[in-house]
Structures are given as C-alpha cells and as structure tokens.
Short mmCIF file of C-alpha atoms in Angstrom, two decimals:
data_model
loop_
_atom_site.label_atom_id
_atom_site.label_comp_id
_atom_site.label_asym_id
_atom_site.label_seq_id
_atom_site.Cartn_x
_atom_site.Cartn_y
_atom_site.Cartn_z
CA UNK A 1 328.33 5.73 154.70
CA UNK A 2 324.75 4.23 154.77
CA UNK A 3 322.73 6.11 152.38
CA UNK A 4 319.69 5.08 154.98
CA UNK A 5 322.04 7.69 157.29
CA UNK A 6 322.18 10.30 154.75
CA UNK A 7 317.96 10.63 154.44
CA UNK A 8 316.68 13.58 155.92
CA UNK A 9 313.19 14.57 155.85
CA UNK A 10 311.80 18.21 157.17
CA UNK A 11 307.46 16.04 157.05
CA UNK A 12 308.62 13.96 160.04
CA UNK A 13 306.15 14.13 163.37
CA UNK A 14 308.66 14.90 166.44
CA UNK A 15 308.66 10.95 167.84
CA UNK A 16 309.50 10.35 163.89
CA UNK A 17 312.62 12.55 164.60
CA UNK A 18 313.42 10.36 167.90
CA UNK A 19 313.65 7.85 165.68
CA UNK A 20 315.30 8.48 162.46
CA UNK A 21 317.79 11.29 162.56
CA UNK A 22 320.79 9.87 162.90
CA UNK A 23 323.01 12.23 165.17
CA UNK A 24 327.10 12.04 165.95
CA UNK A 25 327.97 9.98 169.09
CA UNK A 26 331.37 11.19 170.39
CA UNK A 27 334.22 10.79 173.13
CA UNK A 28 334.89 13.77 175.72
CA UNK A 29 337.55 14.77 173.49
CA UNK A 30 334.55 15.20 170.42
CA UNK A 31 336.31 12.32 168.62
CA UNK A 32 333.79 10.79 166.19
CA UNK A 33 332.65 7.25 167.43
CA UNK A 34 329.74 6.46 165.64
CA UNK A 35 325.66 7.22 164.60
CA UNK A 36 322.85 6.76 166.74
CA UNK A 37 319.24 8.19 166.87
CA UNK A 38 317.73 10.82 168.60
CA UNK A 39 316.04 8.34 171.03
CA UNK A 40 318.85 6.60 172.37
CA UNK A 41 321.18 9.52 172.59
CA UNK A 42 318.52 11.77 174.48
CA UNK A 43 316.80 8.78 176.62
CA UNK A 44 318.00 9.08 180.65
CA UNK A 45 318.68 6.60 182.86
CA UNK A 46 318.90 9.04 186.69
CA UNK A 47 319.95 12.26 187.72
CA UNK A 48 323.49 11.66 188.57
CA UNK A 49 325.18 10.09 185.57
CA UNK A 50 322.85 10.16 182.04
CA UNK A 51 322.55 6.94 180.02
CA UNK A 52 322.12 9.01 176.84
CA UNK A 53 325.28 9.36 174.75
CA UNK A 54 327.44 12.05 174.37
CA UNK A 55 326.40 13.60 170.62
CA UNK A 56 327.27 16.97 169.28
CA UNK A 57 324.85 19.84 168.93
CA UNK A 58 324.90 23.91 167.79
CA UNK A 59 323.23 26.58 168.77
CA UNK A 60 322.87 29.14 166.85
CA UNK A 61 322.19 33.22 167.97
CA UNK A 62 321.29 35.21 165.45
CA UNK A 63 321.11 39.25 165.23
CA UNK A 64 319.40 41.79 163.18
CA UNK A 65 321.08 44.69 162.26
CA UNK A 66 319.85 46.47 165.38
CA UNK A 67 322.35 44.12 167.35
CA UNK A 68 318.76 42.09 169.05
CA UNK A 69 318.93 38.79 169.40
CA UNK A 70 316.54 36.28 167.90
CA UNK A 71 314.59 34.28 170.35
CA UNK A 72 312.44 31.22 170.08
CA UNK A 73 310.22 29.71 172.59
CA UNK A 74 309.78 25.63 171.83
CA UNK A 75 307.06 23.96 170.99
CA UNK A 76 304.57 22.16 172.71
CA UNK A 77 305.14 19.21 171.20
CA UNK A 78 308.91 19.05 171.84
CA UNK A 79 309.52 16.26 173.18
CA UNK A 80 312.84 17.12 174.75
CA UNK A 81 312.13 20.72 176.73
CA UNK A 82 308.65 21.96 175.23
CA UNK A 83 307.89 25.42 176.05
CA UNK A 84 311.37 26.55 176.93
CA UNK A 85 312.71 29.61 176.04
CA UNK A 86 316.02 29.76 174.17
CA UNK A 87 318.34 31.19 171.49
CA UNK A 88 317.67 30.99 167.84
CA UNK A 89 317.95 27.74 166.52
CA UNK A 90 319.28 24.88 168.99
CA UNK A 91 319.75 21.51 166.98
CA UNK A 92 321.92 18.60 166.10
CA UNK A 93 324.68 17.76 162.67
CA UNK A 94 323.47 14.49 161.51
CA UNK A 95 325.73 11.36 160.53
CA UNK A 96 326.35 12.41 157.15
CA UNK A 97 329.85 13.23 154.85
CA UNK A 98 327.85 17.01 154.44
CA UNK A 99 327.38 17.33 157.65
CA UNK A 100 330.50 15.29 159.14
CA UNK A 101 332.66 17.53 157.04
CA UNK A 102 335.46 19.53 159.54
CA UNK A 103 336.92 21.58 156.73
CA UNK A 104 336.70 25.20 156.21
CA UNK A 105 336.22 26.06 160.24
CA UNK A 106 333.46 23.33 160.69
CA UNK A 107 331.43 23.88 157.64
CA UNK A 108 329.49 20.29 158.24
CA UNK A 109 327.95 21.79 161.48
CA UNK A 110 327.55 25.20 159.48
CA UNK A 111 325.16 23.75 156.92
CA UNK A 112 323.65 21.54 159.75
CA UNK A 113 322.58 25.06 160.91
CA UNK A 114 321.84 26.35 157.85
CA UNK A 115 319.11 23.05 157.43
CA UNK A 116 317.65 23.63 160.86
CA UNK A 117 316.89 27.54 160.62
CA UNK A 118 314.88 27.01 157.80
CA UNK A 119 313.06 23.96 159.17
CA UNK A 120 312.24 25.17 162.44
CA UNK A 121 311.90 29.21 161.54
CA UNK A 122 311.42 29.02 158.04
CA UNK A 123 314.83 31.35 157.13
CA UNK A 124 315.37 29.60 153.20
CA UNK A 125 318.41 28.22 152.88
CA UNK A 126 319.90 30.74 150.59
CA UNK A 127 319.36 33.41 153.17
CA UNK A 128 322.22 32.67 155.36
CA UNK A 129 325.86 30.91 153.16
CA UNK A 130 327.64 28.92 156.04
CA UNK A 131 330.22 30.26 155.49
CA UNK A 132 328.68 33.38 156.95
CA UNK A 133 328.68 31.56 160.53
CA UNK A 134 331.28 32.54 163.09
CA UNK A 135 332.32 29.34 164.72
CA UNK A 136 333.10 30.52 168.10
CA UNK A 137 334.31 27.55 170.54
CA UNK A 138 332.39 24.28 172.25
CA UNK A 139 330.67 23.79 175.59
CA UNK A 140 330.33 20.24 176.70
CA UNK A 141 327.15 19.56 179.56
CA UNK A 142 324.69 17.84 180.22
CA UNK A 143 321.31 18.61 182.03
CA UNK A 144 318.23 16.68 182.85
CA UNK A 145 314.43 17.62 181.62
CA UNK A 146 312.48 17.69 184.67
CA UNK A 147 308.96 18.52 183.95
CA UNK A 148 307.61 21.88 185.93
CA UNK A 149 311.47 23.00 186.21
CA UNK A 150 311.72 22.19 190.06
CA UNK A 151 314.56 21.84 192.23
CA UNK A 152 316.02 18.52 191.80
CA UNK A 153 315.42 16.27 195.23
CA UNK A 154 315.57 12.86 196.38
CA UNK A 155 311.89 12.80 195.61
CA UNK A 156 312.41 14.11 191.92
CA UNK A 157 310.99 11.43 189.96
CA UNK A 158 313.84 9.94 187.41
CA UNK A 159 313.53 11.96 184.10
CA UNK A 160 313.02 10.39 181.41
CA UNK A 161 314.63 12.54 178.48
CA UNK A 162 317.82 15.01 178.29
CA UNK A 163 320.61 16.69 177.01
CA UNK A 164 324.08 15.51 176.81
CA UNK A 165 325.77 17.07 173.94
CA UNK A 166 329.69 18.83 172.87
CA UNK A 167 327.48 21.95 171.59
CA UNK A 168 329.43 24.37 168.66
CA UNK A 169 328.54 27.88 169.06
CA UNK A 170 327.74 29.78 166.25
CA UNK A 171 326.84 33.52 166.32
CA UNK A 172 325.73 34.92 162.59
CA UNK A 173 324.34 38.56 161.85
CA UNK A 174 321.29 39.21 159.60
CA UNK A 175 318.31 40.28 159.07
CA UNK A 176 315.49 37.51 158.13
CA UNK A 177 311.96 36.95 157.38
CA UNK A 178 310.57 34.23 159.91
CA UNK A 179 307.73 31.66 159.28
CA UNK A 180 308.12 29.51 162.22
CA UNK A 181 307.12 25.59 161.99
CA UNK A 182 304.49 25.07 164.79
CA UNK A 183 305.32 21.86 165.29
CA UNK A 184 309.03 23.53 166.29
CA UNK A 185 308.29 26.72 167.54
CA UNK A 186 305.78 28.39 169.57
CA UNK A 187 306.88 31.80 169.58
CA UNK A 188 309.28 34.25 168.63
CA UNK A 189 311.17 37.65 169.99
CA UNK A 190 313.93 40.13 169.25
CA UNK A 191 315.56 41.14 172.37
CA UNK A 192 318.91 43.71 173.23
CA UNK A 193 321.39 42.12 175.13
CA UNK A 194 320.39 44.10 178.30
CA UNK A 195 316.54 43.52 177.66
CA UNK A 196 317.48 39.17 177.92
CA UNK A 197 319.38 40.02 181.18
CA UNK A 198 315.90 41.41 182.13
CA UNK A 199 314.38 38.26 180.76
CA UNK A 200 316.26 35.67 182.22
CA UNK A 201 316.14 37.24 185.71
CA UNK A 202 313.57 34.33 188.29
CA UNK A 203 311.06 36.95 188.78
CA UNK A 204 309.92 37.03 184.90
CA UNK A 205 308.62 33.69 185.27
CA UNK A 206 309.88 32.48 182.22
CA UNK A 207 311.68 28.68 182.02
CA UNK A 208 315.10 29.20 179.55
CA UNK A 209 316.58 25.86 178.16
CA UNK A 210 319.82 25.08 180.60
CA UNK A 211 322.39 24.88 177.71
CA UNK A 212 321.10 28.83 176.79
CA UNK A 213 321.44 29.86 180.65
CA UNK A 214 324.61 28.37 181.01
CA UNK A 215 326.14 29.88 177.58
CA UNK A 216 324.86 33.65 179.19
CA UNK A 217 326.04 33.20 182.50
CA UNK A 218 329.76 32.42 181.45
CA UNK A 219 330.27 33.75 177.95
CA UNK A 220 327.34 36.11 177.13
CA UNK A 221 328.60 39.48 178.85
CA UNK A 222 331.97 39.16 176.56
CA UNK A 223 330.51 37.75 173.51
CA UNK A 224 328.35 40.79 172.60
CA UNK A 225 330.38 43.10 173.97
CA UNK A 226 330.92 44.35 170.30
CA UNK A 227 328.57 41.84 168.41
CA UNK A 228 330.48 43.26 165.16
CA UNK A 229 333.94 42.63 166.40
CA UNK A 230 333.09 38.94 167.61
CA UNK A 231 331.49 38.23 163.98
CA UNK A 232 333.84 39.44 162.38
CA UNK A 233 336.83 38.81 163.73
CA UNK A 234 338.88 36.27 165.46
CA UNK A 235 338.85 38.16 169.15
CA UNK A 236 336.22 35.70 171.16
CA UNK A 237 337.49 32.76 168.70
CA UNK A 238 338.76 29.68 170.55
CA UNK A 239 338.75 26.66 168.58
CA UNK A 240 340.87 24.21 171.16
CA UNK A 241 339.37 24.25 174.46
CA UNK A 242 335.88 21.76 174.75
CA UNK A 243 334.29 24.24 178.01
CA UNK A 244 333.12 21.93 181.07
CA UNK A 245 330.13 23.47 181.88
#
C-alpha cells in the first residue's frame, strides 16, 4: 500500500476531504478494484446512469439504552446532501490494510466507524470497541443530490454530486456523550422507533438522506423489532445477499 493512502487527517476543510480520502472503488459483487478520492467517486455525470464509481460506505444507527435512535442532521457545509436528516454516523472505509481488513465479521469497516463517530459526533474512540458493532447485511443504490429535493423532471438541471455506494449496516447499542463537529453536523436528536415513523412522514417537512429512507422503508419495521435480539444475536444477520435497492 501507498503510505500517501494510509494518511488520514480529522483538520481537513470538507473540499480537502473531496480530495484526499482515499475511499474503496468496487464491482457489483463488492470485489475490491482499487482507491480513488472522494471527488471522483461522488462527482455525477446525469440522472439516469451516475459517472461516480461504485465505493463502499456504512451507516451506522446507534441506540441508548432507552432503545432511541441517534439522529444527526448534516451540515451546512456538506458538500454532498447538507442539511439532510439521517441516522447516526453515515461515512466511508478508506483504502487502507486497517480499514481494508475483512476478518473478524468486517472489522476494517468496524473501525472505519469507530474513526467517523468520533470525528463527526465527537464519541472517543474508546467509547465504542468494534467489535461491539453488529454487522447486519449490505444495500447497494445509488441516488442523485438534487438541490431543494424536487421531483426529478426533464427540466431537473443535471446534478452535480451523489451517492453510489455497497453501504454495510451496522446497528451498535450505547449510551454516549456527543460533541458534534460543526463543520459535520448541524444538529442532533434521540428518537423511538415510532416517533421517526412520525418524522419521516411528507407533512413534517423535514428532507431525510435517500440511503436512510430507503434502509426504513424495507428493513426498519423488522430490524428494531427487538433492538436487543438484532444486536445481539444472529436473527436479522445476512452476510451474503448485496440488497438492490
């Protein structure tokens, strides 16, 4: 590996992330092919088929013990989906042997997490082993930013950034102290499973990132049916099937 790959600094601006995190390109499959930055991977070419790569991504949801769920709204400054609501922590593994590493139920992506909840939410890295991460399955999609969140037309002007990632789900239980970057993260909630429902619904008026909306939609409902049980246990497990959302 190229050590210059292995840097990673939390002091970065966001177009300094863009440009030097070094994230893993993959097949549809979630073979490894090779690094590329944030730019290229997350730059858009139309609405139909994205120029950006296919890269792997987590997303992390997090619970107290009162069984709520840890929300973050994104910064301003985002340059990929400011504002949005979403889950917890929403980020990328970088191209490095720590974070590469497939051992031990995907620990690489597990300390990928680990890195990104303290950087964006301030959760020190002792807080959370990750090995205390229950890997739960992959979604692959993809999905446009379009600013204002219309409907897409033939007018919509061609986006310029978005999303097309393999993402690892990762629910983890525990209760934190939160000092959010602002450069990350604009603001913070603990919701029930039932109160998000109420959240999510079009006449809150909130925007929700469209990876989070599509994880609820198909696999909320069952995942935290019995938070505990899906933590703990192997029940809502399934490591083989890449979902085509």
């Amino acid at each position: 590996f190229d050590s210059k790959i292995m840097t990673w600094s939390a002091e970065q601006t966001q177009e300094d992330f863009m440009k030097n995190d070094m994230v893993i390109v993959v097949d549809t499959n979630d073979n490894v092919l090779e690094p590329a930055n944030k730019y290229v991977t997350h730059k858009w070419v139309n609405l139909i088929e994205p120029k950006n790569m296919l890269h792997r991504a987590f997303s992390v949801f997090l619970f107290n013990s009162k069984n709520e769920l840890l929300l973050q709204q994104r910064a301003s400054s985002k340059i990929t989906f400011p504002d949005v609501w979403t889950n917890t922590c929403c980020s990328h593994p970088l191209y490095c042997p720590e974070e590469l590493d497939a051992t031990n139920d995907q620990i690489g992506v597990k300390r990928a997490a680990v890195r990104k909840l303290e950087h964006e939410l301030g959760i020190k890295a002792g807080t959370i082993p990750a090995e205390n991460f229950r890997y739960l399955t992959r979604m692959h999609y993809k999905a446009p930013y379009i600013p204002g969140y219309g409907p897409l037309t033939e007018s919509t002007p061609t986006p310029e950034w978005g999303e097309h990632e393999i993402d690892y789900i990762l629910f983890v239980k525990a209760d934190v102290e939160l000092q959010p970057h602002p450069d990350e993260v604009r603001d913070t909630q603990y919701v029930t499973p039932e109160k998000l429902k109420e959240l999510m619904h079009e006449d809150s008026g909130l925007i929700w990132s469209p990876w989070f909306r599509k994880i609820v939609d198909k696999f909320f409902d069952i995942w935290t049916a019995d938070i505990d049980e899906t933590i703990n246990t192997d029940k809502c497990v399934d490591l083989d099937t890449i979902h085509r959302l």
